[in-house]
Amino acid sequence: MVLKLSESYYLPEGLAAEPSLECSALMLNINLGHNRELMDNCRKLWEYAVFVECIRERLAAGEQLEEAVKQAVDICMKEGVLADILRTQRAEVEELMWAEFNEERFIAKEKEYSWEDGNKAGKVKGRAESILEILEELGTVPEELRRRLLEETDLQRLKNWLKEAIKAASIEDFAENMDK
């Protein structure tokens, strides 16, 4: 993938200017099993990919991060993977891997939280819009009631209101019963 510095520039809306400065970088996937030609031509890079994959496998098996890194170092040294570096700089490598994998986990967890937040917000909005659709079949929904429905964030309350909207004979009937 080619990354361009100009893609991170802020341009005011409506302004589509050619960047005055451009810098491009080629980003390569160096995970095990990718970019075979590159890995075949650079033994140390392949060994690094094996080492990282070993850590990931240990994490997937349920080991804690520190133990997974230590075990991966031991396994790789035994198999001759990055052995020269791991033997002389073990502590530095372990510390670097802890930091790297903690960042990956942090980013993954943030993505998970963001997805959950977005999913909940979508459900809330959809439920409120469903209530409005039902009420609009009964007549014109007053602006104050519309605003209250669209501003509500409690999914359970919206679920209860949806049931009330389905049973309501009129918008007034719904408004009277929505807080019971």
mmCIF file of C-alpha atoms in Angstrom:
data_model
loop_
_atom_site.group_PDB
_atom_site.id
_atom_site.type_symbol
_atom_site.label_atom_id
_atom_site.label_comp_id
_atom_site.label_asym_id
_atom_site.label_seq_id
_atom_site.Cartn_x
_atom_site.Cartn_y
_atom_site.Cartn_z
ATOM 1 C CA MET A 1 0.000 0.000 0.000
ATOM 2 C CA VAL A 2 1.257 3.470 -0.800
ATOM 3 C CA LEU A 3 0.766 6.038 1.946
ATOM 4 C CA LYS A 4 0.807 9.732 1.054
ATOM 5 C CA LEU A 5 1.530 12.522 3.495
ATOM 6 C CA SER A 6 -0.999 14.775 1.745
ATOM 7 C CA GLU A 7 -3.810 12.402 2.759
ATOM 8 C CA SER A 8 -3.347 13.614 6.327
ATOM 9 C CA TYR A 9 -3.559 17.323 5.424
ATOM 10 C CA TYR A 10 -6.554 19.284 6.582
ATOM 11 C CA LEU A 11 -8.227 21.208 3.785
ATOM 12 C CA PRO A 12 -11.181 23.496 4.511
ATOM 13 C CA GLU A 13 -14.427 22.276 2.969
ATOM 14 C CA GLY A 14 -14.747 23.151 -0.682
ATOM 15 C CA LEU A 15 -11.010 23.736 -1.121
ATOM 16 C CA ALA A 16 -9.482 21.102 -3.361
ATOM 17 C CA ALA A 17 -5.910 22.234 -3.818
ATOM 18 C CA GLU A 18 -2.968 20.280 -5.145
ATOM 19 C CA PRO A 19 -0.562 19.664 -2.261
ATOM 20 C CA SER A 20 2.528 21.861 -2.196
ATOM 21 C CA LEU A 21 4.502 19.090 -0.560
ATOM 22 C CA GLU A 22 4.116 15.377 -1.145
ATOM 23 C CA CYS A 23 5.848 12.440 0.429
ATOM 24 C CA SER A 24 4.969 8.830 -0.379
ATOM 25 C CA ALA A 25 5.941 5.680 1.439
ATOM 26 C CA LEU A 26 5.420 2.087 0.421
ATOM 27 C CA MET A 27 4.026 0.044 3.313
ATOM 28 C CA LEU A 28 4.622 -3.702 3.079
ATOM 29 C CA ASN A 29 2.950 -6.463 5.040
ATOM 30 C CA ILE A 30 5.748 -8.299 6.834
ATOM 31 C CA ASN A 31 3.548 -10.769 8.673
ATOM 32 C CA LEU A 32 4.441 -14.421 8.172
ATOM 33 C CA GLY A 33 3.027 -15.720 4.893
ATOM 34 C CA HIS A 34 3.043 -12.353 3.108
ATOM 35 C CA ASN A 35 5.532 -10.836 0.639
ATOM 36 C CA ARG A 36 7.325 -14.095 0.011
ATOM 37 C CA GLU A 37 9.882 -12.597 -2.384
ATOM 38 C CA LEU A 38 10.912 -10.010 0.207
ATOM 39 C CA MET A 39 11.136 -12.666 2.929
ATOM 40 C CA ASP A 40 13.205 -14.948 0.670
ATOM 41 C CA ASN A 41 15.678 -12.110 0.108
ATOM 42 C CA CYS A 42 15.945 -11.000 3.730
ATOM 43 C CA ARG A 43 16.480 -13.844 6.202
ATOM 44 C CA LYS A 44 16.378 -11.585 9.300
ATOM 45 C CA LEU A 45 13.039 -10.133 8.281
ATOM 46 C CA TRP A 46 11.630 -13.644 7.826
ATOM 47 C CA GLU A 47 13.003 -14.627 11.239
ATOM 48 C CA TYR A 48 11.376 -11.566 12.793
ATOM 49 C CA ALA A 49 8.043 -12.559 11.206
ATOM 50 C CA VAL A 50 8.450 -16.079 12.658
ATOM 51 C CA PHE A 51 9.217 -14.600 16.086
ATOM 52 C CA VAL A 52 6.152 -12.324 16.047
ATOM 53 C CA GLU A 53 3.946 -15.188 14.852
ATOM 54 C CA CYS A 54 5.252 -17.322 17.716
ATOM 55 C CA ILE A 55 4.183 -14.634 20.198
ATOM 56 C CA ARG A 56 0.739 -14.373 18.574
ATOM 57 C CA GLU A 57 0.264 -18.149 18.742
ATOM 58 C CA ARG A 58 1.114 -18.183 22.437
ATOM 59 C CA LEU A 59 -1.307 -15.317 23.085
ATOM 60 C CA ALA A 60 -4.022 -17.130 21.143
ATOM 61 C CA ALA A 61 -3.380 -20.181 23.344
ATOM 62 C CA GLY A 62 -4.228 -18.029 26.358
ATOM 63 C CA GLU A 63 -0.813 -17.104 27.737
ATOM 64 C CA GLN A 64 -0.324 -13.703 29.317
ATOM 65 C CA LEU A 65 1.731 -11.239 27.261
ATOM 66 C CA GLU A 66 4.921 -11.349 29.339
ATOM 67 C CA GLU A 67 4.936 -15.146 29.452
ATOM 68 C CA ALA A 68 4.108 -15.414 25.730
ATOM 69 C CA VAL A 69 7.060 -13.171 24.839
ATOM 70 C CA LYS A 70 9.452 -15.060 27.132
ATOM 71 C CA GLN A 71 8.330 -18.417 25.741
ATOM 72 C CA ALA A 72 8.645 -17.151 22.155
ATOM 73 C CA VAL A 73 12.187 -15.940 22.876
ATOM 74 C CA ASP A 74 13.117 -19.347 24.313
ATOM 75 C CA ILE A 75 11.545 -21.253 21.404
ATOM 76 C CA CYS A 76 13.126 -19.046 18.750
ATOM 77 C CA MET A 77 16.574 -19.209 20.361
ATOM 78 C CA LYS A 78 16.289 -23.005 20.504
ATOM 79 C CA GLU A 79 15.292 -23.114 16.800
ATOM 80 C CA GLY A 80 17.976 -20.649 15.711
ATOM 81 C CA VAL A 81 15.500 -17.896 14.839
ATOM 82 C CA LEU A 82 17.017 -14.491 15.649
ATOM 83 C CA ALA A 83 19.214 -16.422 18.089
ATOM 84 C CA ASP A 84 22.184 -14.056 17.848
ATOM 85 C CA ILE A 85 20.050 -11.001 18.638
ATOM 86 C CA LEU A 86 17.920 -12.703 21.285
ATOM 87 C CA ARG A 87 20.969 -14.082 23.073
ATOM 88 C CA THR A 88 22.717 -10.701 23.361
ATOM 89 C CA GLN A 89 19.713 -8.376 23.659
ATOM 90 C CA ARG A 90 16.982 -10.495 25.226
ATOM 91 C CA ALA A 91 15.814 -7.912 27.782
ATOM 92 C CA GLU A 92 15.568 -5.129 25.197
ATOM 93 C CA VAL A 93 13.692 -7.366 22.731
ATOM 94 C CA GLU A 94 11.237 -8.526 25.404
ATOM 95 C CA GLU A 95 10.583 -4.946 26.508
ATOM 96 C CA LEU A 96 10.061 -3.844 22.903
ATOM 97 C CA MET A 97 7.609 -6.699 22.231
ATOM 98 C CA TRP A 98 5.635 -5.957 25.403
ATOM 99 C CA ALA A 99 5.238 -2.359 24.315
ATOM 100 C CA GLU A 100 4.356 -3.318 20.727
ATOM 101 C CA PHE A 101 1.757 -5.917 21.663
ATOM 102 C CA ASN A 102 0.255 -3.733 24.377
ATOM 103 C CA GLU A 103 -0.275 -1.035 21.731
ATOM 104 C CA GLU A 104 -1.877 -3.559 19.356
ATOM 105 C CA ARG A 105 -4.212 -4.745 22.116
ATOM 106 C CA PHE A 106 -5.034 -1.161 23.078
ATOM 107 C CA ILE A 107 -5.940 -0.315 19.473
ATOM 108 C CA ALA A 108 -7.981 -3.516 19.090
ATOM 109 C CA LYS A 109 -9.861 -2.793 22.316
ATOM 110 C CA GLU A 110 -10.533 0.800 21.238
ATOM 111 C CA LYS A 111 -11.932 -0.482 17.928
ATOM 112 C CA GLU A 112 -14.145 -2.902 19.844
ATOM 113 C CA TYR A 113 -15.433 -0.116 22.122
ATOM 114 C CA SER A 114 -16.033 2.156 19.129
ATOM 115 C CA TRP A 115 -17.975 -0.568 17.330
ATOM 116 C CA GLU A 116 -20.078 -1.213 20.431
ATOM 117 C CA ASP A 117 -20.791 2.509 20.831
ATOM 118 C CA GLY A 118 -21.722 2.862 17.169
ATOM 119 C CA ASN A 119 -23.862 -0.263 17.258
ATOM 120 C CA LYS A 120 -25.766 0.994 20.324
ATOM 121 C CA ALA A 121 -26.198 4.444 18.786
ATOM 122 C CA GLY A 122 -27.569 2.828 15.625
ATOM 123 C CA LYS A 123 -30.043 0.749 17.613
ATOM 124 C CA VAL A 124 -31.161 3.806 19.583
ATOM 125 C CA LYS A 125 -31.657 5.877 16.447
ATOM 126 C CA GLY A 126 -33.440 3.057 14.644
ATOM 127 C CA ARG A 127 -35.800 2.432 17.567
ATOM 128 C CA ALA A 128 -36.658 6.151 17.845
ATOM 129 C CA GLU A 129 -37.277 6.369 14.095
ATOM 130 C CA SER A 130 -39.528 3.286 14.258
ATOM 131 C CA ILE A 131 -41.611 4.915 16.985
ATOM 132 C CA LEU A 132 -41.918 8.065 14.896
ATOM 133 C CA GLU A 133 -43.005 6.075 11.837
ATOM 134 C CA ILE A 134 -45.766 4.401 13.848
ATOM 135 C CA LEU A 135 -46.899 7.701 15.355
ATOM 136 C CA GLU A 136 -46.868 9.441 11.967
ATOM 137 C CA GLU A 137 -49.487 6.912 10.836
ATOM 138 C CA LEU A 138 -51.703 8.391 13.561
ATOM 139 C CA GLY A 139 -51.167 12.028 12.590
ATOM 140 C CA THR A 140 -48.694 14.894 12.867
ATOM 141 C CA VAL A 141 -46.151 14.354 15.636
ATOM 142 C CA PRO A 142 -45.624 17.545 17.683
ATOM 143 C CA GLU A 143 -42.067 18.878 17.411
ATOM 144 C CA GLU A 144 -41.493 18.649 21.175
ATOM 145 C CA LEU A 145 -42.455 14.951 21.200
ATOM 146 C CA ARG A 146 -40.337 14.287 18.102
ATOM 147 C CA ARG A 147 -37.324 15.948 19.731
ATOM 148 C CA ARG A 148 -37.820 13.985 22.960
ATOM 149 C CA LEU A 149 -37.928 10.688 21.065
ATOM 150 C CA LEU A 150 -34.847 11.479 18.987
ATOM 151 C CA GLU A 151 -32.848 12.705 21.994
ATOM 152 C CA GLU A 152 -33.556 9.626 24.142
ATOM 153 C CA THR A 153 -30.523 7.349 24.555
ATOM 154 C CA ASP A 154 -31.923 4.670 26.885
ATOM 155 C CA LEU A 155 -32.577 1.634 24.690
ATOM 156 C CA GLN A 156 -34.914 -0.017 27.223
ATOM 157 C CA ARG A 157 -37.036 3.130 27.522
ATOM 158 C CA LEU A 158 -37.274 3.310 23.722
ATOM 159 C CA LYS A 159 -38.284 -0.353 23.628
ATOM 160 C CA ASN A 160 -41.103 0.385 26.099
ATOM 161 C CA TRP A 161 -42.168 3.421 24.074
ATOM 162 C CA LEU A 162 -42.234 1.318 20.917
ATOM 163 C CA LYS A 163 -44.678 -1.071 22.601
ATOM 164 C CA GLU A 164 -46.789 1.896 23.688
ATOM 165 C CA ALA A 165 -46.734 3.355 20.171
ATOM 166 C CA ILE A 166 -47.962 0.063 18.725
ATOM 167 C CA LYS A 167 -50.901 -0.006 21.198
ATOM 168 C CA ALA A 168 -51.724 3.719 20.984
ATOM 169 C CA ALA A 169 -54.976 4.816 19.374
ATOM 170 C CA SER A 170 -53.675 8.364 18.940
ATOM 171 C CA ILE A 171 -50.554 10.478 19.424
ATOM 172 C CA GLU A 172 -52.165 11.984 22.518
ATOM 173 C CA ASP A 173 -52.813 8.474 23.872
ATOM 174 C CA PHE A 174 -49.146 7.613 23.326
ATOM 175 C CA ALA A 175 -47.940 10.834 24.991
ATOM 176 C CA GLU A 176 -50.123 10.153 28.054
ATOM 177 C CA ASN A 177 -48.892 6.570 28.463
ATOM 178 C CA MET A 178 -45.214 6.873 27.550
ATOM 179 C CA ASP A 179 -44.010 7.669 31.072
ATOM 180 C CA LYS A 180 -46.145 5.115 32.932
#
